[in-house]
Amino acid sequence: MNEYKIFVQRIGLVGIANLLVALSSLILLPILTKNFSIDDYGIWVQINTTIALLPNLTTLGLPYTMVRFLSAETDKKIIQEGFYSILSMVLISTVIVALLLLVFSKQIALAIFNGNVNVAIILSAIVFLACLNALLLNYFRTFQEMKKYSFFLLMQTYLGVVIVSYLALEGYSIYMVALGLLLANLITFLAMFALIIWSIGFKIPKFTHIREYLSFGVPTIPGNLSSWIVNSSDRYVIGIFLSAAFVGYYSPGYTLGYSISMLMAPFSLLLPSVLPQYYDKNNIEKVSSFLNYSTKYFLLIAIPSAFGLSVLSKPLLSVLTTPEIALNGYLITPLTALSTLIFGVYAIISNVLVLEKKTKVIGSIWIIAATLNLVLNIVLVPYFGIIAAATTTLLAYVVAFILTLRYSTKFFNFDYKFILKSITASTIMSAFIIFINPQNLINIIITIIISTIIYFGLILVLKGIKKEEFNLFKAMFGKN
């Protein structure tokens, strides 16, 4: 229990960081949607969609490999060799991809950026830095330096928010805003790399274990790519078959529903570096305890969040964006919220496959889910619009979750009684929100606060969490 208490306290730290990261998207949402045309906002979405895609390819699965193989390492020389071997491989791969983006910038611009070649050119530089930053952030995650991880995550995010917001409010073009995003990534990269060199020094690697690293990491590429296809490719499909404007309608509702991902992020970040310590010692009971507690804590907050965001979608979008976007996109939020809830549970239980080094199975699962998602999007989006994209994403996540659950049952058990109690409390809470029907920001905030009190009050009355679990939950916020 003490080990999990320490783990939960780390979750609290990372959880706060990811809450602030998620809020950054909501901060930018009204600034960009109200200062750009719907087409330019659609281009901004496509920039971020591409940034989310390419690290899955260019990093060769090596950030996750670093977590798996170096998290328990204490020998500085081994850490140096492992880190710089991985960094060198990622650097080579990233340079190749960035050059390809530059060479084909005109074609990319015509396909997804409404012909804006300048944006496509600057994208290559942004992607280069974004890929390296993803690896450097994973260095701090590997060695559970979560304060540094959280600091740099927030630094990169809010540097971008400040610079992008300033440029957008001053009336600069989407190209200049993209340059601002590049600057934020560059400053963060220099700061992280300097700290890592100061911490472990510099060494030219001998690539001693690179074959082992690649054999673990490369099989995760199809899975990572397929996961991106499920999560983000719908923006490309919408942009190609409909237009950038429809991407602009779709994305805010998706962003609102996907904000639940901030709740799963601490678990998906910390579990891979914590669980190997117990699994490698054959302490299966401890592994199961971490997985079961993590799932319950995630669902404790994710279930009511999904309910609340669903019923508040239209008024929230009306406040954060424009009436046009709210009217066209509010039905996306409930589907995305449910998708993200399911994906959050998947992200926890899929650690079993990583522990057993079945990364090929993960890849196969996501290839199946991605193929289903992409085919259905291509077939249905031209006829049924953006609602089809959200529905097919939900279906793909359900398939990935069910297939993964097959391999996780010996480590993991659902607390179905708790889930039923949480759904019951969330339903009553949602009825209250519908009855109040808040329409402005102040009323929405007040309604959310009261709804939160109602939900947790009902959970306590229904005995959804035990005393020791409640104490662990308090430990998440550093309270003993």
CSV table of C-alpha atoms in Angstrom, one decimal:
chain,number,residue,atom,x,y,z
A,1,MET,CA,0.0,0.0,0.0
A,2,ASN,CA,2.9,2.4,0.8
A,3,GLU,CA,4.3,1.9,-2.7
A,4,TYR,CA,1.0,2.7,-4.3
A,5,LYS,CA,0.6,5.8,-2.0
A,6,ILE,CA,3.9,7.1,-3.4
A,7,PHE,CA,2.7,6.3,-6.9
A,8,VAL,CA,-0.5,8.1,-6.3
A,9,GLN,CA,1.3,11.2,-5.1
A,10,ARG,CA,3.3,11.2,-8.3
A,11,ILE,CA,0.0,10.8,-10.2
A,12,GLY,CA,-1.2,14.0,-8.5
A,13,LEU,CA,1.8,15.9,-9.7
A,14,VAL,CA,1.6,14.7,-13.3
A,15,GLY,CA,-2.2,14.9,-13.2
A,16,ILE,CA,-2.0,18.6,-12.4
A,17,ALA,CA,0.5,19.1,-15.2
A,18,ASN,CA,-1.8,17.3,-17.7
A,19,LEU,CA,-4.8,19.2,-16.4
A,20,LEU,CA,-3.0,22.4,-17.3
A,21,VAL,CA,-2.0,21.0,-20.7
A,22,ALA,CA,-5.6,20.1,-21.4
A,23,LEU,CA,-6.7,23.6,-20.4
A,24,SER,CA,-4.2,25.1,-22.8
A,25,SER,CA,-6.3,23.7,-25.7
A,26,LEU,CA,-9.4,25.2,-24.2
A,27,ILE,CA,-7.6,28.5,-23.7
A,28,LEU,CA,-6.5,28.6,-27.3
A,29,LEU,CA,-9.9,27.5,-28.6
A,30,PRO,CA,-11.8,30.8,-28.3
A,31,ILE,CA,-8.7,32.9,-29.3
A,32,LEU,CA,-8.2,31.0,-32.5
A,33,THR,CA,-11.8,30.4,-33.5
A,34,LYS,CA,-12.7,34.0,-33.0
A,35,ASN,CA,-9.7,35.6,-34.6
A,36,PHE,CA,-9.2,33.2,-37.6
A,37,SER,CA,-11.6,32.2,-40.4
A,38,ILE,CA,-13.0,28.7,-40.1
A,39,ASP,CA,-10.6,27.7,-42.9
A,40,ASP,CA,-7.5,29.0,-41.2
A,41,TYR,CA,-8.6,27.4,-37.9
A,42,GLY,CA,-8.9,24.1,-39.9
A,43,ILE,CA,-5.3,24.6,-41.1
A,44,TRP,CA,-4.2,25.1,-37.5
A,45,VAL,CA,-5.9,21.8,-36.5
A,46,GLN,CA,-4.2,20.0,-39.4
A,47,ILE,CA,-0.8,21.3,-38.3
A,48,ASN,CA,-1.3,19.9,-34.8
A,49,THR,CA,-2.7,16.6,-36.2
A,50,THR,CA,0.5,16.2,-38.3
A,51,ILE,CA,2.7,17.0,-35.2
A,52,ALA,CA,0.8,14.3,-33.3
A,53,LEU,CA,1.4,11.8,-36.1
A,54,LEU,CA,5.0,11.9,-37.1
A,55,PRO,CA,6.7,11.3,-33.7
A,56,ASN,CA,5.0,7.9,-33.8
A,57,LEU,CA,7.0,7.1,-36.9
A,58,THR,CA,10.3,9.0,-36.5
A,59,THR,CA,11.1,8.0,-33.0
A,60,LEU,CA,11.0,4.3,-34.0
A,61,GLY,CA,9.3,3.3,-30.8
A,62,LEU,CA,12.5,4.1,-28.9
A,63,PRO,CA,11.1,6.5,-26.3
A,64,TYR,CA,9.0,3.7,-24.9
A,65,THR,CA,12.0,1.4,-25.2
A,66,MET,CA,14.0,3.8,-23.1
A,67,VAL,CA,11.3,3.6,-20.4
A,68,ARG,CA,11.2,-0.2,-20.5
A,69,PHE,CA,15.0,-0.9,-20.5
A,70,LEU,CA,16.6,2.0,-18.6
A,71,SER,CA,14.0,2.9,-15.9
A,72,ALA,CA,15.6,0.6,-13.3
A,73,GLU,CA,19.2,1.4,-14.3
A,74,THR,CA,21.5,3.2,-12.0
A,75,ASP,CA,24.9,2.9,-13.7
A,76,LYS,CA,25.7,6.3,-15.3
A,77,LYS,CA,27.8,4.7,-18.1
A,78,ILE,CA,25.0,2.4,-19.1
A,79,ILE,CA,22.5,5.3,-19.0
A,80,GLN,CA,24.8,7.4,-21.2
A,81,GLU,CA,25.2,4.6,-23.7
A,82,GLY,CA,21.5,3.8,-23.8
A,83,PHE,CA,20.3,7.4,-24.1
A,84,TYR,CA,22.7,8.6,-26.7
A,85,SER,CA,22.3,5.5,-28.8
A,86,ILE,CA,18.6,6.1,-28.8
A,87,LEU,CA,18.9,9.8,-29.4
A,88,SER,CA,21.3,9.2,-32.4
A,89,MET,CA,18.9,6.8,-34.1
A,90,VAL,CA,15.9,9.2,-33.6
A,91,LEU,CA,17.9,12.1,-34.9
A,92,ILE,CA,18.8,10.3,-38.1
A,93,SER,CA,15.2,9.2,-38.6
A,94,THR,CA,13.8,12.6,-37.9
A,95,VAL,CA,16.1,14.4,-40.3
A,96,ILE,CA,15.0,12.1,-43.1
A,97,VAL,CA,11.3,12.7,-42.4
A,98,ALA,CA,11.8,16.5,-42.1
A,99,LEU,CA,13.6,16.5,-45.5
A,100,LEU,CA,10.8,14.5,-47.1
A,101,LEU,CA,8.2,17.0,-45.7
A,102,LEU,CA,10.2,19.8,-47.2
A,103,VAL,CA,10.6,18.2,-50.6
A,104,PHE,CA,6.9,17.4,-50.8
A,105,SER,CA,5.7,20.6,-49.2
A,106,LYS,CA,3.7,21.7,-52.2
A,107,GLN,CA,1.7,18.5,-52.5
A,108,ILE,CA,1.1,18.5,-48.7
A,109,ALA,CA,-0.1,22.0,-48.9
A,110,LEU,CA,-2.6,21.2,-51.6
A,111,ALA,CA,-3.9,18.1,-49.8
A,112,ILE,CA,-4.5,19.5,-46.2
A,113,PHE,CA,-3.5,23.2,-46.0
A,114,ASN,CA,-5.7,24.7,-48.6
A,115,GLY,CA,-2.7,25.3,-50.8
A,116,ASN,CA,-0.7,27.3,-48.1
A,117,VAL,CA,2.9,26.2,-49.1
A,118,ASN,CA,4.6,28.4,-46.5
A,119,VAL,CA,2.8,26.6,-43.7
A,120,ALA,CA,3.8,23.2,-45.2
A,121,ILE,CA,7.4,24.3,-45.3
A,122,ILE,CA,7.5,25.5,-41.7
A,123,LEU,CA,5.8,22.3,-40.7
A,124,SER,CA,9.0,20.3,-41.4
A,125,ALA,CA,11.0,22.3,-38.9
A,126,ILE,CA,8.2,22.1,-36.2
A,127,VAL,CA,8.0,18.3,-36.7
A,128,PHE,CA,11.8,18.0,-36.4
A,129,LEU,CA,11.8,19.7,-33.0
A,130,ALA,CA,8.6,18.1,-31.8
A,131,CYS,CA,10.0,14.6,-32.4
A,132,LEU,CA,13.2,15.3,-30.5
A,133,ASN,CA,11.2,17.0,-27.7
A,134,ALA,CA,9.1,13.9,-27.4
A,135,LEU,CA,12.2,11.8,-26.8
A,136,LEU,CA,13.8,14.2,-24.3
A,137,LEU,CA,10.6,14.4,-22.3
A,138,ASN,CA,10.7,10.6,-22.0
A,139,TYR,CA,14.1,10.8,-20.5
A,140,PHE,CA,12.6,12.4,-17.4
A,141,ARG,CA,9.7,10.0,-17.5
A,142,THR,CA,12.1,7.0,-17.6
A,143,PHE,CA,13.9,8.0,-14.4
A,144,GLN,CA,10.7,9.1,-12.7
A,145,GLU,CA,11.9,12.7,-12.5
A,146,MET,CA,8.3,13.8,-12.7
A,147,LYS,CA,8.8,17.4,-11.4
A,148,LYS,CA,11.2,18.0,-14.3
A,149,TYR,CA,8.9,16.2,-16.7
A,150,SER,CA,5.9,18.3,-15.6
A,151,PHE,CA,7.9,21.5,-15.8
A,152,PHE,CA,9.1,21.0,-19.3
A,153,LEU,CA,5.8,19.7,-20.5
A,154,LEU,CA,4.2,22.9,-19.2
A,155,MET,CA,7.0,25.1,-20.4
A,156,GLN,CA,6.6,23.8,-24.0
A,157,THR,CA,2.8,24.0,-23.8
A,158,TYR,CA,2.4,27.5,-22.3
A,159,LEU,CA,5.3,29.1,-24.3
A,160,GLY,CA,3.2,28.0,-27.3
A,161,VAL,CA,0.0,29.3,-25.8
A,162,VAL,CA,1.5,32.7,-25.0
A,163,ILE,CA,3.3,33.2,-28.3
A,164,VAL,CA,0.4,31.8,-30.5
A,165,SER,CA,-2.2,33.8,-28.6
A,166,TYR,CA,-0.2,37.1,-28.9
A,167,LEU,CA,0.3,36.6,-32.7
A,168,ALA,CA,-3.4,35.6,-33.2
A,169,LEU,CA,-4.8,38.5,-31.2
A,170,GLU,CA,-2.4,41.0,-33.0
A,171,GLY,CA,-3.9,39.8,-36.4
A,172,TYR,CA,-0.9,37.9,-37.7
A,173,SER,CA,-1.4,35.2,-40.4
A,174,ILE,CA,-1.6,31.5,-39.7
A,175,TYR,CA,2.0,31.2,-41.1
A,176,MET,CA,3.3,33.6,-38.4
A,177,VAL,CA,1.4,31.7,-35.7
A,178,ALA,CA,3.1,28.5,-36.9
A,179,LEU,CA,6.4,30.2,-36.6
A,180,GLY,CA,5.5,31.0,-33.0
A,181,LEU,CA,4.8,27.4,-32.3
A,182,LEU,CA,8.3,26.5,-33.8
A,183,LEU,CA,9.9,29.1,-31.4
A,184,ALA,CA,8.3,27.5,-28.4
A,185,ASN,CA,9.5,24.0,-29.4
A,186,LEU,CA,13.0,25.3,-30.0
A,187,ILE,CA,13.4,27.0,-26.6
A,188,THR,CA,12.1,23.9,-24.8
A,189,PHE,CA,14.4,21.6,-26.7
A,190,LEU,CA,17.5,23.7,-25.8
A,191,ALA,CA,16.5,23.8,-22.1
A,192,MET,CA,15.9,20.1,-21.9
A,193,PHE,CA,19.0,19.0,-23.7
A,194,ALA,CA,21.2,21.3,-21.7
A,195,LEU,CA,19.8,19.9,-18.4
A,196,ILE,CA,20.3,16.3,-19.6
A,197,ILE,CA,23.9,17.0,-20.6
A,198,TRP,CA,24.5,18.6,-17.2
A,199,SER,CA,23.0,15.6,-15.5
A,200,ILE,CA,24.7,12.7,-17.3
A,201,GLY,CA,27.3,14.3,-19.4
A,202,PHE,CA,27.9,13.6,-23.1
A,203,LYS,CA,29.2,10.5,-24.8
A,204,ILE,CA,29.5,9.3,-28.3
A,205,PRO,CA,27.5,6.0,-28.3
A,206,LYS,CA,28.8,2.6,-29.4
A,207,PHE,CA,25.3,1.4,-30.1
A,208,THR,CA,25.9,-1.7,-27.9
A,209,HIS,CA,22.3,-2.6,-27.4
A,210,ILE,CA,20.7,-0.8,-30.3
A,211,ARG,CA,19.6,-4.1,-32.0
A,212,GLU,CA,17.8,-5.1,-28.8
A,213,TYR,CA,16.2,-1.6,-28.5
A,214,LEU,CA,15.1,-1.6,-32.1
A,215,SER,CA,13.7,-5.1,-31.9
A,216,PHE,CA,11.5,-3.9,-29.0
A,217,GLY,CA,10.7,-0.5,-30.3
A,218,VAL,CA,10.2,-0.9,-34.1
A,219,PRO,CA,7.3,-3.4,-33.7
A,220,THR,CA,5.4,-0.7,-31.8
A,221,ILE,CA,5.4,1.6,-34.8
A,222,PRO,CA,2.4,0.0,-36.6
A,223,GLY,CA,0.6,0.1,-33.3
A,224,ASN,CA,1.5,3.8,-32.7
A,225,LEU,CA,0.7,4.7,-36.2
A,226,SER,CA,-2.6,2.8,-36.1
A,227,SER,CA,-3.4,4.5,-32.8
A,228,TRP,CA,-2.9,7.8,-34.4
A,229,ILE,CA,-5.1,6.8,-37.4
A,230,VAL,CA,-7.9,6.0,-35.0
A,231,ASN,CA,-7.4,9.1,-32.9
A,232,SER,CA,-6.5,11.7,-35.6
A,233,SER,CA,-6.8,10.6,-39.2
A,234,ASP,CA,-10.5,11.6,-39.3
A,235,ARG,CA,-9.3,15.2,-39.6
A,236,TYR,CA,-7.4,14.3,-42.7
A,237,VAL,CA,-10.4,12.4,-44.2
A,238,ILE,CA,-12.7,15.3,-43.3
A,239,GLY,CA,-10.4,17.8,-44.8
A,240,ILE,CA,-9.9,15.8,-48.0
A,241,PHE,CA,-13.6,14.8,-48.6
A,242,LEU,CA,-15.3,17.8,-47.1
A,243,SER,CA,-13.0,20.8,-46.5
A,244,ALA,CA,-10.8,22.6,-44.0
A,245,ALA,CA,-13.9,24.4,-42.7
A,246,PHE,CA,-15.5,21.1,-41.6
A,247,VAL,CA,-12.3,20.2,-39.8
A,248,GLY,CA,-12.9,23.5,-38.0
A,249,TYR,CA,-16.4,22.5,-37.1
A,250,TYR,CA,-15.3,19.0,-35.9
A,251,SER,CA,-12.2,19.7,-33.9
A,252,PRO,CA,-13.6,21.9,-31.0
A,253,GLY,CA,-16.2,19.3,-30.1
A,254,TYR,CA,-13.6,16.6,-30.4
A,255,THR,CA,-11.1,18.6,-28.2
A,256,LEU,CA,-13.8,19.1,-25.5
A,257,GLY,CA,-14.5,15.3,-25.3
A,258,TYR,CA,-10.9,14.4,-25.6
A,259,SER,CA,-10.0,16.5,-22.6
A,260,ILE,CA,-10.8,13.4,-20.5
A,261,SER,CA,-7.4,12.1,-21.7
A,262,MET,CA,-5.8,14.4,-19.1
A,263,LEU,CA,-7.1,12.0,-16.5
A,264,MET,CA,-5.5,9.0,-18.0
A,265,ALA,CA,-2.2,10.6,-18.8
A,266,PRO,CA,-0.6,10.3,-15.3
A,267,PHE,CA,-1.3,6.5,-15.3
A,268,SER,CA,-0.1,5.9,-18.9
A,269,LEU,CA,3.0,7.9,-18.2
A,270,LEU,CA,3.9,6.4,-14.8
A,271,LEU,CA,2.8,2.8,-14.9
A,272,PRO,CA,5.3,1.8,-17.6
A,273,SER,CA,8.2,2.9,-15.5
A,274,VAL,CA,6.9,1.5,-12.2
A,275,LEU,CA,5.4,-1.9,-13.1
A,276,PRO,CA,8.7,-3.5,-14.5
A,277,GLN,CA,10.3,-3.2,-11.1
A,278,TYR,CA,7.7,-5.6,-9.7
A,279,TYR,CA,7.1,-7.7,-12.8
A,280,ASP,CA,10.8,-8.5,-13.2
A,281,LYS,CA,10.8,-9.8,-9.6
A,282,ASN,CA,7.8,-11.9,-10.3
A,283,ASN,CA,5.7,-9.9,-7.9
A,284,ILE,CA,2.5,-10.4,-9.9
A,285,GLU,CA,0.2,-9.5,-6.9
A,286,LYS,CA,1.8,-6.0,-6.8
A,287,VAL,CA,1.4,-5.6,-10.5
A,288,SER,CA,-2.3,-6.5,-10.3
A,289,SER,CA,-2.8,-4.1,-7.4
A,290,PHE,CA,-1.3,-1.2,-9.4
A,291,LEU,CA,-3.5,-2.0,-12.4
A,292,ASN,CA,-6.7,-2.4,-10.5
A,293,TYR,CA,-6.3,0.7,-8.3
A,294,SER,CA,-5.3,2.7,-11.4
A,295,THR,CA,-8.3,1.7,-13.3
A,296,LYS,CA,-10.7,2.5,-10.4
A,297,TYR,CA,-9.2,5.9,-9.8
A,298,PHE,CA,-9.4,6.7,-13.5
A,299,LEU,CA,-13.0,5.7,-13.8
A,300,LEU,CA,-13.9,7.4,-10.6
A,301,ILE,CA,-13.3,10.8,-12.3
A,302,ALA,CA,-13.6,9.8,-16.0
A,303,ILE,CA,-17.2,8.5,-15.9
A,304,PRO,CA,-18.8,11.6,-14.4
A,305,SER,CA,-16.5,13.8,-16.7
A,306,ALA,CA,-17.9,12.0,-19.8
A,307,PHE,CA,-21.5,12.5,-18.6
A,308,GLY,CA,-20.9,16.1,-17.7
A,309,LEU,CA,-19.1,17.1,-20.9
A,310,SER,CA,-21.8,15.4,-23.0
A,311,VAL,CA,-24.7,17.4,-21.5
A,312,LEU,CA,-22.7,20.6,-21.3
A,313,SER,CA,-21.3,20.3,-24.9
A,314,LYS,CA,-23.5,22.8,-26.6
A,315,PRO,CA,-23.3,25.7,-24.0
A,316,LEU,CA,-19.6,25.2,-23.6
A,317,LEU,CA,-18.9,25.3,-27.3
A,318,SER,CA,-21.1,28.4,-27.6
A,319,VAL,CA,-19.0,30.2,-25.0
A,320,LEU,CA,-15.6,28.9,-26.2
A,321,THR,CA,-16.1,29.2,-29.9
A,322,THR,CA,-18.8,30.6,-32.2
A,323,PRO,CA,-22.5,29.8,-32.5
A,324,GLU,CA,-21.8,28.3,-35.9
A,325,ILE,CA,-19.2,25.9,-34.6
A,326,ALA,CA,-21.4,25.0,-31.5
A,327,LEU,CA,-24.4,24.2,-33.7
A,328,ASN,CA,-22.4,22.0,-36.1
A,329,GLY,CA,-20.1,20.3,-33.6
A,330,TYR,CA,-21.8,19.8,-30.2
A,331,LEU,CA,-22.9,16.2,-31.0
A,332,ILE,CA,-19.3,15.2,-31.5
A,333,THR,CA,-18.4,15.7,-27.8
A,334,PRO,CA,-20.5,12.8,-26.3
A,335,LEU,CA,-19.0,10.3,-28.8
A,336,THR,CA,-15.5,11.5,-28.2
A,337,ALA,CA,-15.9,11.5,-24.4
A,338,LEU,CA,-17.0,7.9,-24.4
A,339,SER,CA,-14.2,7.0,-26.9
A,340,THR,CA,-11.6,8.6,-24.6
A,341,LEU,CA,-13.0,6.9,-21.5
A,342,ILE,CA,-12.6,3.5,-23.2
A,343,PHE,CA,-9.2,4.4,-24.5
A,344,GLY,CA,-8.1,5.4,-20.9
A,345,VAL,CA,-8.9,2.0,-19.6
A,346,TYR,CA,-7.1,0.4,-22.5
A,347,ALA,CA,-4.0,2.6,-21.8
A,348,ILE,CA,-3.9,1.1,-18.3
A,349,ILE,CA,-4.5,-2.6,-19.0
A,350,SER,CA,-2.3,-2.6,-22.2
A,351,ASN,CA,0.7,-2.3,-19.8
A,352,VAL,CA,0.4,-6.1,-19.4
A,353,LEU,CA,1.4,-6.6,-23.0
A,354,VAL,CA,4.3,-4.3,-22.6
A,355,LEU,CA,5.5,-6.1,-19.5
A,356,GLU,CA,5.4,-9.4,-21.4
A,357,LYS,CA,7.1,-7.8,-24.3
A,358,LYS,CA,4.2,-8.6,-26.6
A,359,THR,CA,4.6,-5.3,-28.6
A,360,LYS,CA,3.8,-7.2,-31.8
A,361,VAL,CA,0.3,-8.0,-30.3
A,362,ILE,CA,-0.3,-4.4,-29.5
A,363,GLY,CA,0.7,-3.5,-33.1
A,364,SER,CA,-1.7,-6.1,-34.5
A,365,ILE,CA,-4.6,-4.9,-32.4
A,366,TRP,CA,-4.2,-1.3,-33.5
A,367,ILE,CA,-3.7,-2.3,-37.1
A,368,ILE,CA,-7.1,-4.0,-37.0
A,369,ALA,CA,-8.7,-1.0,-35.2
A,370,ALA,CA,-7.1,1.5,-37.6
A,371,THR,CA,-8.0,-0.4,-40.7
A,372,LEU,CA,-11.6,-0.6,-39.5
A,373,ASN,CA,-11.6,3.1,-38.6
A,374,LEU,CA,-10.0,4.4,-41.8
A,375,VAL,CA,-12.2,2.3,-44.2
A,376,LEU,CA,-15.4,3.3,-42.4
A,377,ASN,CA,-14.3,7.0,-42.4
A,378,ILE,CA,-13.6,6.9,-46.2
A,379,VAL,CA,-16.9,5.2,-46.9
A,380,LEU,CA,-19.2,7.1,-44.4
A,381,VAL,CA,-17.8,10.6,-44.0
A,382,PRO,CA,-18.6,11.8,-47.5
A,383,TYR,CA,-22.3,10.8,-46.9
A,384,PHE,CA,-22.9,11.3,-43.2
A,385,GLY,CA,-20.4,14.1,-42.4
A,386,ILE,CA,-18.5,14.7,-39.2
A,387,ILE,CA,-20.8,12.6,-37.0
A,388,ALA,CA,-19.7,9.5,-38.9
A,389,ALA,CA,-16.0,10.3,-38.1
A,390,ALA,CA,-16.8,10.5,-34.4
A,391,THR,CA,-18.8,7.3,-34.5
A,392,THR,CA,-16.2,5.2,-36.3
A,393,THR,CA,-13.5,6.4,-33.8
A,394,LEU,CA,-15.7,5.1,-30.9
A,395,LEU,CA,-16.1,1.8,-32.7
A,396,ALA,CA,-12.4,1.4,-33.2
A,397,TYR,CA,-11.6,2.1,-29.6
A,398,VAL,CA,-14.1,-0.5,-28.5
A,399,VAL,CA,-12.5,-3.1,-30.8
A,400,ALA,CA,-9.0,-2.3,-29.5
A,401,PHE,CA,-10.2,-2.4,-25.9
A,402,ILE,CA,-11.9,-5.8,-26.2
A,403,LEU,CA,-9.0,-7.4,-28.0
A,404,THR,CA,-6.5,-6.1,-25.4
A,405,LEU,CA,-8.7,-7.3,-22.5
A,406,ARG,CA,-8.2,-10.9,-23.7
A,407,TYR,CA,-4.5,-10.7,-22.7
A,408,SER,CA,-5.0,-8.9,-19.4
A,409,THR,CA,-7.5,-10.9,-17.4
A,410,LYS,CA,-4.9,-12.8,-15.3
A,411,PHE,CA,-3.6,-9.4,-14.0
A,412,PHE,CA,-6.7,-7.4,-14.0
A,413,ASN,CA,-10.3,-7.5,-12.8
A,414,PHE,CA,-13.1,-4.9,-13.2
A,415,ASP,CA,-14.9,-3.7,-10.1
A,416,TYR,CA,-18.4,-3.9,-11.8
A,417,LYS,CA,-20.2,-2.8,-8.6
A,418,PHE,CA,-18.2,0.4,-8.5
A,419,ILE,CA,-18.8,1.1,-12.2
A,420,LEU,CA,-22.5,0.7,-11.7
A,421,LYS,CA,-22.4,3.1,-8.7
A,422,SER,CA,-20.4,5.6,-10.6
A,423,ILE,CA,-22.8,5.5,-13.6
A,424,THR,CA,-25.8,5.9,-11.2
A,425,ALA,CA,-24.2,8.9,-9.5
A,426,SER,CA,-23.3,10.4,-12.9
A,427,THR,CA,-26.8,10.0,-14.2
A,428,ILE,CA,-28.3,11.9,-11.2
A,429,MET,CA,-25.6,14.5,-11.6
A,430,SER,CA,-26.5,14.9,-15.3
A,431,ALA,CA,-30.2,15.2,-14.6
A,432,PHE,CA,-29.3,18.2,-12.3
A,433,ILE,CA,-27.2,19.8,-15.1
A,434,ILE,CA,-30.1,19.4,-17.6
A,435,PHE,CA,-32.5,20.9,-15.2
A,436,ILE,CA,-30.3,23.9,-14.5
A,437,ASN,CA,-29.4,24.3,-18.2
A,438,PRO,CA,-26.6,26.9,-17.8
A,439,GLN,CA,-26.0,29.2,-20.8
A,440,ASN,CA,-23.2,31.5,-19.8
A,441,LEU,CA,-19.7,30.9,-18.5
A,442,ILE,CA,-20.3,31.9,-14.9
A,443,ASN,CA,-23.4,29.7,-14.6
A,444,ILE,CA,-21.6,26.8,-16.3
A,445,ILE,CA,-18.7,27.1,-13.8
A,446,ILE,CA,-21.1,27.2,-10.8
A,447,THR,CA,-23.1,24.2,-12.2
A,448,ILE,CA,-19.9,22.2,-12.6
A,449,ILE,CA,-18.9,22.9,-9.0
A,450,ILE,CA,-22.3,21.9,-7.6
A,451,SER,CA,-22.4,18.8,-9.9
A,452,THR,CA,-19.0,17.7,-8.7
A,453,ILE,CA,-20.2,17.9,-5.1
A,454,ILE,CA,-23.3,16.0,-5.9
A,455,TYR,CA,-21.4,13.2,-7.7
A,456,PHE,CA,-18.8,12.6,-4.9
A,457,GLY,CA,-21.5,12.9,-2.3
A,458,LEU,CA,-23.5,10.2,-4.0
A,459,ILE,CA,-20.3,8.0,-4.4
A,460,LEU,CA,-19.7,8.3,-0.6
A,461,VAL,CA,-23.3,7.5,0.2
A,462,LEU,CA,-23.3,4.5,-2.2
A,463,LYS,CA,-20.0,3.4,-0.7
A,464,GLY,CA,-18.3,3.4,-4.0
A,465,ILE,CA,-14.8,3.8,-2.5
A,466,LYS,CA,-13.5,2.3,0.7
A,467,LYS,CA,-11.7,4.3,3.5
A,468,GLU,CA,-8.2,3.2,2.5
A,469,GLU,CA,-8.9,4.0,-1.1
A,470,PHE,CA,-10.2,7.4,-0.1
A,471,ASN,CA,-6.9,8.0,1.8
A,472,LEU,CA,-4.9,7.1,-1.3
A,473,PHE,CA,-7.1,9.4,-3.3
A,474,LYS,CA,-6.2,12.2,-0.8
A,475,ALA,CA,-2.5,11.3,-1.2
A,476,MET,CA,-2.8,12.2,-4.9
A,477,PHE,CA,-3.0,15.8,-3.7
A,478,GLY,CA,-0.2,15.4,-1.1
A,479,LYS,CA,-2.5,15.1,1.9
A,480,ASN,CA,-1.8,12.5,4.5
